[in-house]
Backbone as a ProteinNet text record, in pm:
[ID]
protein_1_A
[PRIMARY]
XXXXXXXXXXXXXXXXXXXXXXXXXXXXXXXXXXXXXXXXXXXXXXXXXXXXXXXXXXXXXXXXXXXXXXXXXXXXXXXXXXXXXXXXXXXXXXXXXXXXXXXX
[TERTIARY]
905.2	813.2	883.6	854.7	917.1	833.2	897.2	819.4	758	671.9	598.8	692.2	802.1	897.4	953	986.3	1036.8	930.9	804.5	696.2	677.8	682.6	667.2	783.6	903.5	1020.7	1010.4	964.5	947.9	848.1	733.3	630.9	678.7	748.7	801.6	901.3	989.2	1086	1014.4	913.4	840.4	771.5	700.6	628.6	725.9	834.4	934.9	992.9	1029.7	1085.1	980	857.8	750.4	731.3	719.6	695.3	812.7	932.9	1051.6	1062.2	1020.9	1044.5	921	804	680.7	674.4	712.8	700.6	790.2	897.2	986.5	946.4	853.5	823.9	677.1	588.4	446.6	402.4	311.2	255.7	180.8	170.4	104.9	-36.8	-113.3	-250.9	-253.3	-149.1	-141.6	-105	-18.9	14.2	-111.4	-186.7	-311.6	-409.6	-422.1	-513.1	-470.3	-340.9	-290.9	-326.8	-297.2	-324.4	-472.7	-558.7	-702.7	-771.5	-720.9	-794.6	-728.2	-599	-529.6	-577.4	-603.8	-647.1	-776	-867.2	-994.5	-994.8	-924.4	-933.2	-797.6	-694.9	-561.2	-523.9	-432.2	-379.4	-235.8	-152.3	-17.8	-11.7	25.9	24.8	135.8	189	280.4	195.5	231.6	158.4	253.3	196.6	278.5	379.4	501.3	610	580.5	582.1	558.7	673.3	644.5	748.1	825.4	797.7	864.7	983.2	1006.3	1111.9	1251.3	1275.9	1409.1	1452.5	1362.6	1394.1	1412.9	1335.1	1343.8	1473.3	1517.4	1634.3	1763.1	1752.5	1870.7	1934.9	1862.1	1912.1	1792.9	1820.8	1714.2	1657	1525.3	1453.8	1380.3	1401	1334.8	1251.9	1148.4	1063	1139.7	1243.2	1319.6	1398	1440.9	1526.4	1454.5	1339.9	1270.2	1120	1057.7	913.2	860.2	739.2	673.2	563.1	564.1	466.1	392.3	260.4	177.2	124.8	124.8	66.3	-37.1	-162.7	-267.7	-399.7	-502.9	-639.1	-719	-810.6	-890.3	-1039.5	-1118.9	-1264.3	-1318.9	-1450.8	-1513.4	-1482	-1444.9	-1410.2	-1261.4	-1191.6	-1048.5	-962.6	-1008	-934	-871.2	-747	-681.5	-751.6	-782	-843.2	-748.4	-645.4	-547.7	-417.1	-307.2	-175.6	-94.4	-39.4	55.4	194.7	225.9	358.7	357.8	449.6	476.7	625.1	658	795.7	850.7	975.4	1050.4	1150.4	1139.2	1220.3	1296	1422.5	1503.4	1453.4	1450.7	1414.2	1534.2	1651.5	1774	1799.4	1817.1	1847	1982.4	2071.9	2205	2206.7	2114.9	2121.4	2067.6	1960.2	1903.8	1871.5	1810.4	1776.5	1626.7	1592.5	1452.6	1446.2	1347.6	1320.7	1172.7	1139.9	1001.7	952.5	832.7	761.3	650.4	655.2	555.5	439.7	318	196	204.3	228.7	244.1	116.4
1791.8	1784.9	1833.6	1768.4	1806.4	1911.6	1985.6	2082.9	2016.6	2089.8	2035.1	1989.2	2060.1	2020.8	1881.5	1853.8	1721.8	1614.5	1645.5	1549.6	1516.7	1617.7	1596.5	1513.3	1542.8	1467.4	1321.5	1299	1163.3	1086	1145.6	1079.4	1061.9	1159.6	1148.4	1034.8	1024.1	914.5	780.7	774.2	648.9	602.3	690	646.5	614.7	688.7	661	520.1	486.6	353.8	244.7	271.6	174.7	143.9	246.5	226.5	154.9	184.7	122.4	-26	-63.3	-198.7	-289.3	-234.6	-312.9	-432.8	-415.4	-526	-644.4	-619.7	-727.5	-790.4	-726.1	-770.4	-802.1	-764.5	-794.9	-898.5	-988	-1081.9	-1005.5	-1067.1	-1003.3	-955.7	-1035.2	-994.3	-867.2	-846.1	-723.7	-603.7	-623.5	-517	-476.2	-574.6	-547.7	-473.8	-517.7	-451.2	-306.8	-283.6	-147.6	-62.7	-113.8	-38.5	-9.9	-103.3	-87.5	-2.5	-3.8	58	178.6	196.2	299.8	440.9	469.7	605.1	646.9	553.1	587.1	562.8	461.5	422.5	416.8	470	459.5	575.9	547.5	651.4	616.4	718.9	708.5	808.7	762.4	851.3	816.8	920.9	897.5	864.5	758.6	713.4	712.6	688.8	681	567.6	595.9	499.6	375.6	259.1	132.9	98.9	21.9	-12.4	-138.2	-195.4	-318.5	-295.6	-172.3	-146.2	-177.2	-146.7	-171.9	-316.4	-410.1	-552.4	-586.1	-522.7	-551.9	-502.6	-383.2	-323	-336	-372.6	-396.4	-273.9	-162.1	-42.2	36.6	134.5	214.4	311.8	310.8	396.4	503.7	631.9	742.2	824.4	890.2	976.3	1091.8	1137.6	1249.9	1211.7	1086.6	1043.1	965.4	903.9	815.9	840.3	812.3	818.2	686.1	651	530.6	572.9	514.5	547.3	420.3	431.2	320.8	356.2	257.6	272	161.2	201.6	100.8	155.4	77.8	113.4	148.7	244	289.2	274.8	278	275.5	418.3	432.1	564.5	644.8	577.1	644.1	680.2	664.5	695.3	603	480.3	380	281.8	244.1	147.1	11.6	-46	-179.1	-281.7	-233.3	-322	-245.6	-306.5	-244.1	-318.5	-240.6	-296.1	-296.7	-191.8	-181.6	-87.7	-117.3	-36.3	-3.8	125.8	168	246.8	221	301.1	380.5	513.3	598.7	700.5	719.8	819.6	958.6	1045.8	1185.7	1266	1208.7	1277.1	1253.1	1360.6	1348.1	1282	1294.9	1237	1086.7	1037.4	897.3	801.2	835.6	751.6	609.9	594.8	463.5	438.1	315.4	273.9	123.6	81.9	-60.5	-80	-178.1	-198.2	-335	-338.6	-464	-469.8	-571.2	-588.7	-670.7	-627	-694.3	-730.3	-628.6	-656	-709.4
1840.9	1728.2	1602.1	1490.7	1364.1	1294.5	1205.5	1130.1	1007.7	938.7	824.9	713.6	691.9	589.1	617.6	745.2	781.8	759.2	792.6	773.1	625.6	540.7	397.1	344.1	390.3	347.9	391.3	514.1	565.9	480.7	451.8	370.6	226.5	173.9	38.5	25.5	125	126.2	136.5	222.9	243.5	115.6	46.8	-73	-185.7	-193	-295.8	-277.9	-155.4	-128.6	-147	-103.2	-120.9	-269.3	-350	-493.1	-559.9	-516.9	-573.8	-538.7	-416.3	-367	-363.4	-382.3	-368	-461.8	-585.9	-681.6	-645.6	-571.7	-529	-395.9	-322.8	-187.2	-158.5	-247.7	-229.2	-332.4	-293.8	-391.7	-501.7	-616.5	-731.9	-699.6	-621.7	-590.2	-504.4	-423.2	-342.7	-429.5	-527.4	-622.4	-698.9	-743.3	-814.7	-725.3	-600.8	-506.5	-484.4	-465.1	-448.8	-570.8	-689	-812.2	-831.1	-792.8	-812.9	-706.3	-583.1	-473.1	-408	-425.9	-350	-383.6	-509.1	-545.1	-475	-452.2	-388.1	-237.3	-191	-50.4	19.7	-44.2	12.8	101.2	192.3	279	316.9	316.4	368	481.6	601.8	717	814.4	877.3	988.5	1109.7	1178.8	1297.1	1417.2	1533.7	1654.6	1640.3	1678.2	1666.9	1750.5	1685.7	1754.4	1847.6	1952.5	2049.5	2012.3	1896	1853.5	1759.6	1718.3	1621	1675.6	1803.9	1861.2	1837	1863.5	1845	1697.4	1610.8	1467.4	1404.6	1445.7	1379.9	1461.1	1589.8	1670.9	1732.6	1737.4	1805	1857.9	1943.5	2003.9	1901.6	1889.2	1794.6	1874.3	1837.7	1906.6	1808.3	1861.5	1779.2	1715.9	1783.5	1731.1	1605.9	1600.3	1490.5	1380.6	1413.5	1318.5	1321.1	1208.8	1199.5	1145.9	1187.5	1136.5	1040.3	922.7	818.9	778.6	771.4	722.4	584.8	494.9	362.1	348.8	330.5	326	275.9	302.1	262.6	387.9	373.8	487.4	458.1	564.8	551	556	558.9	559.4	685	792.4	918.4	923.9	811.1	801.8	889	909.5	985.8	886.7	914.1	827.2	837.1	721.6	716.1	654.2	586.1	522.6	508.9	553.1	537.6	432.3	340.8	245.1	305.8	381.8	441	560.7	648.3	766.9	757.8	758.3	735.1	853.3	886.2	981.8	898.6	903.9	817.3	902.9	871.7	941	905.8	1005	982.3	929.3	937.1	894.4	746	673.3	530	508.4	605.1	592.5	619.6	703.4	743	636.8	570	463.4	510.4	629.4	681.6	665.9	623.4	616.4	639.7	719.5	741.3	711.5	628	585.9	628.2	687	710.7	605.6	522.8	416.6	470.5	444.7	491.1	639.7	723.4	867.3	929.7
[MASK]
++++++++++++++++++++++++++++++++++++++++++++++++++++++++++++++++++++++++++++++++++++++++++++++++++++++++

């Protein structure tokens, strides 16, 4: 299990990369939706690591080395109803690895 500092770093890296790359990877209507709805209904959260990352990135992905972060919109029950991006981010400050699926 990671400590809180690692979790904050993981989420910080994820949102930084999302904000930097979103305009090049999301359709304009999704950018508008993010800008209009994220402040009230948005959530960025680390979730359980999906089992499909190995095939996507071509190497073995482990919870100790990587975290999966979702950025999207949620309902009143705190359930994701729309994802803008799903990110695989390295927990290592030295590795600087991230793989993003846009509108998964």
